[in-house]
C-alpha cells in the first residue's frame, strides 16, 4: 500500500537528520540529541516564566510529588530535567566534564540558588528520574530559572532551554497580571515551539470574580501577542492535594495530549524548525566566508558550493515535510470536527428520549443529574 504524504514526511525526518550530521560533523553535538529525540520520541516541555511565578511548584503538582525545591525567594538556578523512571535517581553533569549520581534529597544542593549561588559548583545540567509519576518516560519536563531575576546568569540559562524545547509551558500569575516582558517571552516561545500552553498560577490569591477578570484580560493579551486565541488555565498549587485542583488536571491533560498522545506530530513540528534554523545559519556562514574571500559562486571552492546545495536541499525537504504534516493535521482536525458535530446531534436525540421517558414523579435535580451523567459518558466514550 502506498504511504500517505504525511506518513512519508514523518519517516523522512530521521533520514534528513542523518544526512545533516554527515554533512556537518562539527555540528554533531547539536544534531545527535535531535536524532535521539526523534528515535526515542522524547518531547521536551520547557517551563518558562519570570522569577517567583511558581514554575517549580507547578511541575511538582503535575508530577504528583514535591520533587523540585521551592521557596519564598528565587530558588532555581540551574535548568532541571524531570522525567519518569523505575527508581528515584538524580544525575548531575558538570561544565568541566563528568557526571555524579546523587540522592534525590540532595537535589537542592545543585539546583537551588541559596545552596549553589551563581552556580559556583559548575553544574551544566541535572536530570531527575522519578518513580511512580503519571507520565511516560518520553515526556521530559525542563524547569528553568526565572527570567528577569537579579542573577543575570539565570536569564541566559532559561533562554538556552528555548533552543531545544518542543512544547513551551509559560507560567504567569494572577497578581500581577501579564507584563510586557512576559508578553515578549510568550511570543518568542510560541515562535520556537511546536505547541504553547499558558498557565495562570497562584489562582488562590484572588476571589472568583476578580480571577475571572484577570483570566479574561490575560487571554486577550495572549491572543493579541500570538495573533489567535489560546486558552489560559488558572491553577493553584496550595492545599494538601494540589493535584486535585481542576486547573492542574486540565494542564496535565493538555501536556499529555501534545507531549505523549501526539508526540510524533509535536516532534516533527519542532525538529523541522530547528533543522531549518541550523541550516540557515550554516548557509549564512558559508556565504560570509565566500564573500570575505572575494570569490564568486563560479570561482568558489567546489566543495563549499556542493555543501551549500546539499544544505539548501535539506532545508527545503524539511520545510516540505513540515508542510505535508501540517496539511495532514488540518485534514484530521476537519474530520474530527465533522465527527463531533454528528455525535452532538445523536447525543441530543438520546437526551431528549431520556428526558421524555423519565418518570413524572422523579425529582428535577435527579433527572438533570441523570442527563448530565449520560452526556458526560457519551462524550468520554467518543473522545
mmCIF file of C-alpha atoms in Angstrom:
data_model
loop_
_atom_site.group_PDB
_atom_site.id
_atom_site.type_symbol
_atom_site.label_atom_id
_atom_site.label_comp_id
_atom_site.label_asym_id
_atom_site.label_seq_id
_atom_site.Cartn_x
_atom_site.Cartn_y
_atom_site.Cartn_z
ATOM 1 C CA UNK A 1 0.000 0.000 0.000
ATOM 2 C CA UNK A 2 1.282 3.456 -0.879
ATOM 3 C CA UNK A 3 2.366 5.600 2.065
ATOM 4 C CA UNK A 4 0.383 8.768 2.747
ATOM 5 C CA UNK A 5 2.181 12.132 2.252
ATOM 6 C CA UNK A 6 2.183 12.904 5.971
ATOM 7 C CA UNK A 7 3.484 9.435 6.908
ATOM 8 C CA UNK A 8 6.201 9.704 4.267
ATOM 9 C CA UNK A 9 7.197 13.113 5.620
ATOM 10 C CA UNK A 10 7.451 11.763 9.157
ATOM 11 C CA UNK A 11 9.565 8.753 8.155
ATOM 12 C CA UNK A 12 11.893 11.029 6.172
ATOM 13 C CA UNK A 13 12.811 13.223 9.134
ATOM 14 C CA UNK A 14 15.209 10.661 10.595
ATOM 15 C CA UNK A 15 16.951 10.414 7.229
ATOM 16 C CA UNK A 16 17.223 14.193 6.967
ATOM 17 C CA UNK A 17 18.914 14.366 10.373
ATOM 18 C CA UNK A 18 21.361 11.575 9.447
ATOM 19 C CA UNK A 19 22.291 13.359 6.209
ATOM 20 C CA UNK A 20 22.714 16.638 8.046
ATOM 21 C CA UNK A 21 25.096 15.110 10.587
ATOM 22 C CA UNK A 22 27.160 13.579 7.766
ATOM 23 C CA UNK A 23 27.400 16.970 6.037
ATOM 24 C CA UNK A 24 28.123 18.904 9.238
ATOM 25 C CA UNK A 25 30.220 16.693 11.556
ATOM 26 C CA UNK A 26 31.228 19.776 13.541
ATOM 27 C CA UNK A 27 27.547 20.282 14.418
ATOM 28 C CA UNK A 28 27.165 16.708 15.737
ATOM 29 C CA UNK A 29 26.787 17.876 19.385
ATOM 30 C CA UNK A 30 23.624 19.712 18.277
ATOM 31 C CA UNK A 31 22.297 17.171 15.773
ATOM 32 C CA UNK A 32 22.786 13.952 17.762
ATOM 33 C CA UNK A 33 20.406 14.953 20.576
ATOM 34 C CA UNK A 34 17.819 15.741 17.884
ATOM 35 C CA UNK A 35 18.290 12.286 16.356
ATOM 36 C CA UNK A 36 17.919 10.726 19.809
ATOM 37 C CA UNK A 37 14.756 12.713 20.427
ATOM 38 C CA UNK A 38 13.235 11.560 17.151
ATOM 39 C CA UNK A 39 14.292 7.932 17.584
ATOM 40 C CA UNK A 40 13.039 7.693 21.187
ATOM 41 C CA UNK A 41 10.139 10.147 20.696
ATOM 42 C CA UNK A 42 11.297 12.323 23.605
ATOM 43 C CA UNK A 43 9.287 15.537 23.962
ATOM 44 C CA UNK A 44 10.816 18.365 25.979
ATOM 45 C CA UNK A 45 8.249 20.503 27.834
ATOM 46 C CA UNK A 46 10.106 23.652 28.898
ATOM 47 C CA UNK A 47 8.527 25.524 31.823
ATOM 48 C CA UNK A 48 9.179 29.254 31.403
ATOM 49 C CA UNK A 49 8.348 32.417 33.266
ATOM 50 C CA UNK A 50 9.573 35.312 35.343
ATOM 51 C CA UNK A 51 11.123 34.659 38.745
ATOM 52 C CA UNK A 52 8.743 33.605 41.516
ATOM 53 C CA UNK A 53 5.805 32.745 39.282
ATOM 54 C CA UNK A 54 5.515 29.239 40.725
ATOM 55 C CA UNK A 55 7.151 27.185 37.967
ATOM 56 C CA UNK A 56 8.736 24.581 40.249
ATOM 57 C CA UNK A 57 5.545 24.283 42.312
ATOM 58 C CA UNK A 58 3.569 23.681 39.112
ATOM 59 C CA UNK A 59 5.936 20.908 37.992
ATOM 60 C CA UNK A 60 5.674 19.302 41.429
ATOM 61 C CA UNK A 61 1.869 19.401 41.246
ATOM 62 C CA UNK A 62 1.878 17.899 37.741
ATOM 63 C CA UNK A 63 4.228 15.119 38.855
ATOM 64 C CA UNK A 64 2.201 14.484 41.988
ATOM 65 C CA UNK A 65 5.261 14.745 44.263
ATOM 66 C CA UNK A 66 7.351 17.588 45.795
ATOM 67 C CA UNK A 67 10.426 16.839 43.686
ATOM 68 C CA UNK A 68 11.826 20.302 42.971
ATOM 69 C CA UNK A 69 12.865 22.748 45.727
ATOM 70 C CA UNK A 70 10.613 25.780 46.213
ATOM 71 C CA UNK A 71 10.784 28.879 48.409
ATOM 72 C CA UNK A 72 9.752 32.474 49.020
ATOM 73 C CA UNK A 73 12.755 33.863 47.114
ATOM 74 C CA UNK A 74 14.025 32.852 43.639
ATOM 75 C CA UNK A 75 15.181 29.247 44.075
ATOM 76 C CA UNK A 76 16.003 27.575 40.767
ATOM 77 C CA UNK A 77 19.488 28.420 39.466
ATOM 78 C CA UNK A 78 20.076 25.527 37.029
ATOM 79 C CA UNK A 79 17.761 24.047 34.402
ATOM 80 C CA UNK A 80 16.481 20.721 35.693
ATOM 81 C CA UNK A 81 15.090 17.907 33.554
ATOM 82 C CA UNK A 82 12.493 15.706 35.228
ATOM 83 C CA UNK A 83 11.090 12.515 33.739
ATOM 84 C CA UNK A 84 9.650 9.166 34.795
ATOM 85 C CA UNK A 85 11.926 6.299 35.819
ATOM 86 C CA UNK A 86 11.884 2.938 37.538
ATOM 87 C CA UNK A 87 13.547 4.372 40.643
ATOM 88 C CA UNK A 88 14.279 7.830 42.019
ATOM 89 C CA UNK A 89 17.689 8.960 40.785
ATOM 90 C CA UNK A 90 19.482 12.239 40.106
ATOM 91 C CA UNK A 91 22.358 12.693 37.642
ATOM 92 C CA UNK A 92 24.389 15.910 37.767
ATOM 93 C CA UNK A 93 26.501 16.921 34.760
ATOM 94 C CA UNK A 94 29.293 19.419 35.270
ATOM 95 C CA UNK A 95 30.592 22.090 32.900
ATOM 96 C CA UNK A 96 34.129 20.822 33.421
ATOM 97 C CA UNK A 97 33.059 17.344 32.338
ATOM 98 C CA UNK A 98 31.948 14.269 34.209
ATOM 99 C CA UNK A 99 28.751 13.301 35.999
ATOM 100 C CA UNK A 100 27.742 12.419 39.516
ATOM 101 C CA UNK A 101 24.817 10.397 40.869
ATOM 102 C CA UNK A 102 23.316 11.998 43.990
ATOM 103 C CA UNK A 103 20.319 11.161 46.213
ATOM 104 C CA UNK A 104 17.014 12.851 45.402
ATOM 105 C CA UNK A 105 17.050 14.635 48.757
ATOM 106 C CA UNK A 106 20.332 16.321 47.718
ATOM 107 C CA UNK A 107 18.863 17.819 44.540
ATOM 108 C CA UNK A 108 18.612 21.287 46.072
ATOM 109 C CA UNK A 109 22.366 21.323 46.746
ATOM 110 C CA UNK A 110 22.901 21.618 42.992
ATOM 111 C CA UNK A 111 19.863 23.460 41.591
ATOM 112 C CA UNK A 112 18.816 25.821 44.407
ATOM 113 C CA UNK A 113 20.217 29.351 44.358
ATOM 114 C CA UNK A 114 20.781 29.510 48.120
ATOM 115 C CA UNK A 115 22.912 26.319 48.027
ATOM 116 C CA UNK A 116 24.605 26.847 44.657
ATOM 117 C CA UNK A 117 24.785 30.625 44.427
ATOM 118 C CA UNK A 118 25.797 31.831 40.990
ATOM 119 C CA UNK A 119 26.235 28.146 40.078
ATOM 120 C CA UNK A 120 29.658 28.136 41.740
ATOM 121 C CA UNK A 121 29.599 24.315 41.607
ATOM 122 C CA UNK A 122 29.776 24.438 37.823
ATOM 123 C CA UNK A 123 26.619 22.426 37.142
ATOM 124 C CA UNK A 124 25.838 22.107 33.434
ATOM 125 C CA UNK A 125 22.525 20.257 33.811
ATOM 126 C CA UNK A 126 20.605 17.993 36.144
ATOM 127 C CA UNK A 127 18.399 15.060 35.189
ATOM 128 C CA UNK A 128 15.908 13.695 37.710
ATOM 129 C CA UNK A 129 14.149 10.374 37.171
ATOM 130 C CA UNK A 130 11.143 9.864 39.394
ATOM 131 C CA UNK A 131 9.355 6.605 40.114
ATOM 132 C CA UNK A 132 5.581 6.420 40.243
ATOM 133 C CA UNK A 133 4.724 9.515 38.174
ATOM 134 C CA UNK A 134 1.631 9.681 35.926
ATOM 135 C CA UNK A 135 3.866 10.489 32.943
ATOM 136 C CA UNK A 136 5.553 8.222 30.401
ATOM 137 C CA UNK A 137 9.380 8.392 30.252
ATOM 138 C CA UNK A 138 9.117 10.086 26.847
ATOM 139 C CA UNK A 139 7.822 13.303 28.458
ATOM 140 C CA UNK A 140 10.695 15.435 29.788
ATOM 141 C CA UNK A 141 9.846 18.474 31.919
ATOM 142 C CA UNK A 142 12.519 21.182 31.968
ATOM 143 C CA UNK A 143 12.243 23.537 34.943
ATOM 144 C CA UNK A 144 14.142 26.745 34.156
ATOM 145 C CA UNK A 145 15.433 29.629 36.287
ATOM 146 C CA UNK A 146 13.153 32.647 36.238
ATOM 147 C CA UNK A 147 13.788 35.396 33.734
ATOM 148 C CA UNK A 148 14.092 38.966 34.976
ATOM 149 C CA UNK A 149 15.770 37.873 38.220
ATOM 150 C CA UNK A 150 18.676 39.644 39.915
ATOM 151 C CA UNK A 151 21.112 36.930 38.813
ATOM 152 C CA UNK A 152 21.878 37.699 35.167
ATOM 153 C CA UNK A 153 23.082 34.157 34.550
ATOM 154 C CA UNK A 154 19.564 32.866 35.157
ATOM 155 C CA UNK A 155 18.287 34.701 32.086
ATOM 156 C CA UNK A 156 20.846 33.088 29.772
ATOM 157 C CA UNK A 157 20.235 29.646 31.282
ATOM 158 C CA UNK A 158 16.498 29.962 30.696
ATOM 159 C CA UNK A 159 16.953 31.214 27.139
ATOM 160 C CA UNK A 160 19.309 28.357 26.313
ATOM 161 C CA UNK A 161 16.430 25.977 27.048
ATOM 162 C CA UNK A 162 14.295 27.761 24.437
ATOM 163 C CA UNK A 163 16.602 26.477 21.703
ATOM 164 C CA UNK A 164 15.809 22.829 22.414
ATOM 165 C CA UNK A 165 12.184 22.902 23.503
ATOM 166 C CA UNK A 166 9.305 21.160 21.771
ATOM 167 C CA UNK A 167 6.468 22.435 23.985
ATOM 168 C CA UNK A 168 6.525 25.733 25.869
ATOM 169 C CA UNK A 169 4.635 25.991 29.145
ATOM 170 C CA UNK A 170 4.549 29.653 30.180
ATOM 171 C CA UNK A 171 3.678 30.307 33.820
ATOM 172 C CA UNK A 172 2.087 33.657 34.680
ATOM 173 C CA UNK A 173 0.417 34.781 37.907
ATOM 174 C CA UNK A 174 -2.881 36.415 38.749
ATOM 175 C CA UNK A 175 -1.122 39.169 40.698
ATOM 176 C CA UNK A 176 0.454 40.955 38.926
ATOM 177 C CA UNK A 177 -1.133 40.165 35.534
ATOM 178 C CA UNK A 178 0.944 39.554 32.423
ATOM 179 C CA UNK A 179 3.709 42.120 31.871
ATOM 180 C CA UNK A 180 5.296 43.464 28.688
ATOM 181 C CA UNK A 181 8.374 41.261 29.307
ATOM 182 C CA UNK A 182 6.182 38.197 29.680
ATOM 183 C CA UNK A 183 4.271 39.093 26.534
ATOM 184 C CA UNK A 184 7.557 39.211 24.609
ATOM 185 C CA UNK A 185 8.678 35.902 26.148
ATOM 186 C CA UNK A 186 5.369 34.330 25.148
ATOM 187 C CA UNK A 187 5.716 35.480 21.538
ATOM 188 C CA UNK A 188 9.276 34.136 21.355
ATOM 189 C CA UNK A 189 8.355 30.814 22.954
ATOM 190 C CA UNK A 190 5.390 30.367 20.632
ATOM 191 C CA UNK A 191 7.602 31.073 17.624
ATOM 192 C CA UNK A 192 10.170 28.481 18.675
ATOM 193 C CA UNK A 193 7.954 25.648 19.966
ATOM 194 C CA UNK A 194 5.537 23.233 18.344
ATOM 195 C CA UNK A 195 2.846 23.879 20.962
ATOM 196 C CA UNK A 196 2.315 26.576 23.587
ATOM 197 C CA UNK A 197 0.437 26.272 26.890
ATOM 198 C CA UNK A 198 -0.291 29.207 29.208
ATOM 199 C CA UNK A 199 -0.922 28.779 32.926
ATOM 200 C CA UNK A 200 -2.080 31.414 35.403
ATOM 201 C CA UNK A 201 -0.614 30.249 38.731
ATOM 202 C CA UNK A 202 -1.485 31.310 42.288
ATOM 203 C CA UNK A 203 -5.185 31.493 41.421
ATOM 204 C CA UNK A 204 -5.928 31.255 45.143
ATOM 205 C CA UNK A 205 -4.767 34.875 45.614
ATOM 206 C CA UNK A 206 -7.938 36.263 44.019
ATOM 207 C CA UNK A 207 -11.643 35.816 44.660
ATOM 208 C CA UNK A 208 -13.565 34.150 41.785
ATOM 209 C CA UNK A 209 -14.960 37.381 40.232
ATOM 210 C CA UNK A 210 -11.537 39.055 40.207
ATOM 211 C CA UNK A 211 -9.852 35.871 38.979
ATOM 212 C CA UNK A 212 -12.284 35.654 36.056
ATOM 213 C CA UNK A 213 -11.439 39.249 35.157
ATOM 214 C CA UNK A 214 -7.688 38.583 35.245
ATOM 215 C CA UNK A 215 -8.034 35.360 33.218
ATOM 216 C CA UNK A 216 -10.068 37.236 30.611
ATOM 217 C CA UNK A 217 -7.574 40.088 30.464
ATOM 218 C CA UNK A 218 -4.629 37.695 30.188
ATOM 219 C CA UNK A 219 -6.361 35.739 27.427
ATOM 220 C CA UNK A 220 -6.847 38.981 25.458
ATOM 221 C CA UNK A 221 -3.162 39.906 25.793
ATOM 222 C CA UNK A 222 -2.129 36.366 24.811
ATOM 223 C CA UNK A 223 -4.397 36.405 21.750
ATOM 224 C CA UNK A 224 -3.002 39.778 20.689
ATOM 225 C CA UNK A 225 0.594 38.582 21.116
ATOM 226 C CA UNK A 226 0.050 35.341 19.184
ATOM 227 C CA UNK A 227 -2.467 36.507 16.616
ATOM 228 C CA UNK A 228 -5.020 33.961 17.769
ATOM 229 C CA UNK A 229 -6.875 32.725 20.851
ATOM 230 C CA UNK A 230 -5.162 30.382 23.296
ATOM 231 C CA UNK A 231 -6.690 29.008 26.484
ATOM 232 C CA UNK A 232 -5.328 30.404 29.737
ATOM 233 C CA UNK A 233 -5.728 27.887 32.573
ATOM 234 C CA UNK A 234 -5.881 29.164 36.167
ATOM 235 C CA UNK A 235 -4.294 26.829 38.730
ATOM 236 C CA UNK A 236 -3.493 26.678 42.413
ATOM 237 C CA UNK A 237 -0.789 24.504 43.945
ATOM 238 C CA UNK A 238 -1.840 25.118 47.553
ATOM 239 C CA UNK A 239 -3.611 22.611 49.758
ATOM 240 C CA UNK A 240 -2.921 19.078 50.896
ATOM 241 C CA UNK A 241 -3.563 17.643 47.416
ATOM 242 C CA UNK A 242 -2.706 20.274 44.773
ATOM 243 C CA UNK A 243 -3.020 17.620 42.053
ATOM 244 C CA UNK A 244 -6.786 17.577 42.613
ATOM 245 C CA UNK A 245 -7.202 21.228 41.590
ATOM 246 C CA UNK A 246 -9.248 21.243 38.360
ATOM 247 C CA UNK A 247 -6.755 23.580 36.703
ATOM 248 C CA UNK A 248 -3.869 21.187 37.406
ATOM 249 C CA UNK A 249 -5.838 18.307 35.911
ATOM 250 C CA UNK A 250 -6.616 20.405 32.842
ATOM 251 C CA UNK A 251 -2.963 21.363 32.339
ATOM 252 C CA UNK A 252 -1.888 17.749 32.864
ATOM 253 C CA UNK A 253 -4.275 16.558 30.171
ATOM 254 C CA UNK A 254 -3.089 19.278 27.777
ATOM 255 C CA UNK A 255 0.555 18.294 28.324
ATOM 256 C CA UNK A 256 -0.237 14.619 27.810
ATOM 257 C CA UNK A 257 -2.062 15.420 24.569
ATOM 258 C CA UNK A 258 0.789 17.320 22.908
ATOM 259 C CA UNK A 259 3.730 15.523 24.544
ATOM 260 C CA UNK A 260 2.536 11.903 24.663
ATOM 261 C CA UNK A 261 -0.569 11.193 22.576
ATOM 262 C CA UNK A 262 0.601 13.473 19.740
ATOM 263 C CA UNK A 263 4.358 13.148 20.360
ATOM 264 C CA UNK A 264 5.298 12.322 16.777
ATOM 265 C CA UNK A 265 3.375 15.276 15.401
ATOM 266 C CA UNK A 266 4.810 17.643 18.016
ATOM 267 C CA UNK A 267 8.369 16.464 17.431
ATOM 268 C CA UNK A 268 8.037 16.770 13.681
ATOM 269 C CA UNK A 269 6.999 20.402 14.018
ATOM 270 C CA UNK A 270 9.766 21.357 16.447
ATOM 271 C CA UNK A 271 12.617 19.375 14.873
ATOM 272 C CA UNK A 272 11.765 20.579 11.355
ATOM 273 C CA UNK A 273 12.006 24.161 12.609
ATOM 274 C CA UNK A 274 15.344 23.508 14.312
ATOM 275 C CA UNK A 275 16.734 21.824 11.189
ATOM 276 C CA UNK A 276 15.852 24.836 9.060
ATOM 277 C CA UNK A 277 17.310 27.194 11.654
ATOM 278 C CA UNK A 278 20.574 25.244 11.797
ATOM 279 C CA UNK A 279 20.876 25.029 8.016
ATOM 280 C CA UNK A 280 20.118 28.718 7.501
ATOM 281 C CA UNK A 281 22.866 29.561 9.987
ATOM 282 C CA UNK A 282 25.372 27.323 8.191
ATOM 283 C CA UNK A 283 24.468 28.766 4.787
ATOM 284 C CA UNK A 284 24.898 32.293 6.109
ATOM 285 C CA UNK A 285 28.381 31.406 7.420
ATOM 286 C CA UNK A 286 29.420 29.890 4.078
ATOM 287 C CA UNK A 287 28.113 32.916 2.196
ATOM 288 C CA UNK A 288 30.054 35.195 4.519
ATOM 289 C CA UNK A 289 33.220 33.142 4.100
ATOM 290 C CA UNK A 290 32.959 33.252 0.326
ATOM 291 C CA UNK A 291 32.337 36.974 0.383
ATOM 292 C CA UNK A 292 35.391 37.579 2.569
ATOM 293 C CA UNK A 293 37.462 35.549 0.126
ATOM 294 C CA UNK A 294 36.151 37.703 -2.676
ATOM 295 C CA UNK A 295 35.082 34.641 -4.654
ATOM 296 C CA UNK A 296 32.057 34.496 -6.908
ATOM 297 C CA UNK A 297 29.956 31.338 -6.963
ATOM 298 C CA UNK A 298 31.627 30.217 -10.183
ATOM 299 C CA UNK A 299 35.085 30.655 -8.658
ATOM 300 C CA UNK A 300 34.242 29.348 -5.217
ATOM 301 C CA UNK A 301 35.639 26.192 -3.800
ATOM 302 C CA UNK A 302 33.755 23.276 -5.348
ATOM 303 C CA UNK A 303 33.187 21.554 -2.023
ATOM 304 C CA UNK A 304 31.743 24.715 -0.467
ATOM 305 C CA UNK A 305 29.306 25.093 -3.351
ATOM 306 C CA UNK A 306 28.342 21.418 -3.135
ATOM 307 C CA UNK A 307 27.796 21.764 0.623
ATOM 308 C CA UNK A 308 25.617 24.837 0.104
ATOM 309 C CA UNK A 309 23.477 22.968 -2.419
ATOM 310 C CA UNK A 310 23.136 19.926 -0.170
ATOM 311 C CA UNK A 311 22.207 22.044 2.841
ATOM 312 C CA UNK A 312 19.685 24.045 0.831
ATOM 313 C CA UNK A 313 18.093 20.797 -0.334
ATOM 314 C CA UNK A 314 17.854 19.517 3.243
ATOM 315 C CA UNK A 315 16.309 22.792 4.391
ATOM 316 C CA UNK A 316 13.717 22.650 1.599
ATOM 317 C CA UNK A 317 12.944 18.991 2.295
ATOM 318 C CA UNK A 318 12.397 19.768 5.970
ATOM 319 C CA UNK A 319 10.056 22.609 5.032
ATOM 320 C CA UNK A 320 8.076 20.461 2.567
ATOM 321 C CA UNK A 321 7.951 17.654 5.108
ATOM 322 C CA UNK A 322 6.571 20.008 7.763
ATOM 323 C CA UNK A 323 4.030 21.442 5.305
ATOM 324 C CA UNK A 324 2.781 17.959 4.447
ATOM 325 C CA UNK A 325 2.364 17.096 8.112
ATOM 326 C CA UNK A 326 0.518 20.360 8.782
ATOM 327 C CA UNK A 327 -1.821 19.630 5.856
ATOM 328 C CA UNK A 328 -2.492 16.195 7.291
ATOM 329 C CA UNK A 329 -3.201 17.709 10.711
ATOM 330 C CA UNK A 330 -5.667 20.204 9.231
ATOM 331 C CA UNK A 331 -7.435 17.417 7.362
ATOM 332 C CA UNK A 332 -7.616 15.286 10.516
ATOM 333 C CA UNK A 333 -8.941 18.232 12.544
ATOM 334 C CA UNK A 334 -11.647 18.856 9.939
ATOM 335 C CA UNK A 335 -12.667 15.195 10.063
ATOM 336 C CA UNK A 336 -12.787 15.292 13.866
ATOM 337 C CA UNK A 337 -14.909 18.467 13.806
ATOM 338 C CA UNK A 338 -17.356 16.876 11.384
ATOM 339 C CA UNK A 339 -17.492 13.729 13.500
ATOM 340 C CA UNK A 340 -18.047 15.738 16.687
ATOM 341 C CA UNK A 341 -20.951 17.659 15.150
ATOM 342 C CA UNK A 342 -22.595 14.412 14.062
ATOM 343 C CA UNK A 343 -22.147 12.928 17.548
ATOM 344 C CA UNK A 344 -23.630 16.053 19.157
ATOM 345 C CA UNK A 345 -26.753 15.623 17.047
ATOM 346 C CA UNK A 346 -27.003 11.983 18.103
ATOM 347 C CA UNK A 347 -26.459 12.910 21.752
ATOM 348 C CA UNK A 348 -29.241 15.500 21.566
ATOM 349 C CA UNK A 349 -31.638 12.778 20.414
ATOM 350 C CA UNK A 350 -30.527 10.464 23.217
ATOM 351 C CA UNK A 351 -31.039 13.162 25.869
ATOM 352 C CA UNK A 352 -34.466 14.125 24.531
ATOM 353 C CA UNK A 353 -35.558 10.494 24.589
ATOM 354 C CA UNK A 354 -34.204 10.047 28.120
ATOM 355 C CA UNK A 355 -35.993 13.172 29.330
ATOM 356 C CA UNK A 356 -39.294 12.094 27.766
ATOM 357 C CA UNK A 357 -39.133 8.655 29.365
ATOM 358 C CA UNK A 358 -38.156 9.867 32.839
ATOM 359 C CA UNK A 359 -40.820 9.076 35.483
ATOM 360 C CA UNK A 360 -43.026 12.100 36.125
ATOM 361 C CA UNK A 361 -42.538 11.635 39.848
ATOM 362 C CA UNK A 362 -38.746 11.898 39.585
ATOM 363 C CA UNK A 363 -37.143 14.848 41.335
ATOM 364 C CA UNK A 364 -35.970 17.514 38.863
ATOM 365 C CA UNK A 365 -32.428 17.601 40.292
ATOM 366 C CA UNK A 366 -32.164 13.809 39.957
ATOM 367 C CA UNK A 367 -33.388 13.965 36.369
ATOM 368 C CA UNK A 368 -30.903 16.697 35.463
ATOM 369 C CA UNK A 369 -28.072 14.761 37.115
ATOM 370 C CA UNK A 370 -29.014 11.736 35.037
ATOM 371 C CA UNK A 371 -28.928 13.772 31.836
ATOM 372 C CA UNK A 372 -25.537 15.238 32.766
ATOM 373 C CA UNK A 373 -24.177 11.765 33.527
ATOM 374 C CA UNK A 374 -25.401 10.444 30.175
ATOM 375 C CA UNK A 375 -23.901 13.395 28.286
ATOM 376 C CA UNK A 376 -20.561 13.024 30.092
ATOM 377 C CA UNK A 377 -20.329 9.279 29.458
ATOM 378 C CA UNK A 378 -21.272 9.790 25.821
ATOM 379 C CA UNK A 379 -18.625 12.479 25.316
ATOM 380 C CA UNK A 380 -15.902 10.480 27.071
ATOM 381 C CA UNK A 381 -16.648 7.331 25.042
ATOM 382 C CA UNK A 382 -16.436 9.306 21.795
ATOM 383 C CA UNK A 383 -13.231 11.097 22.835
#
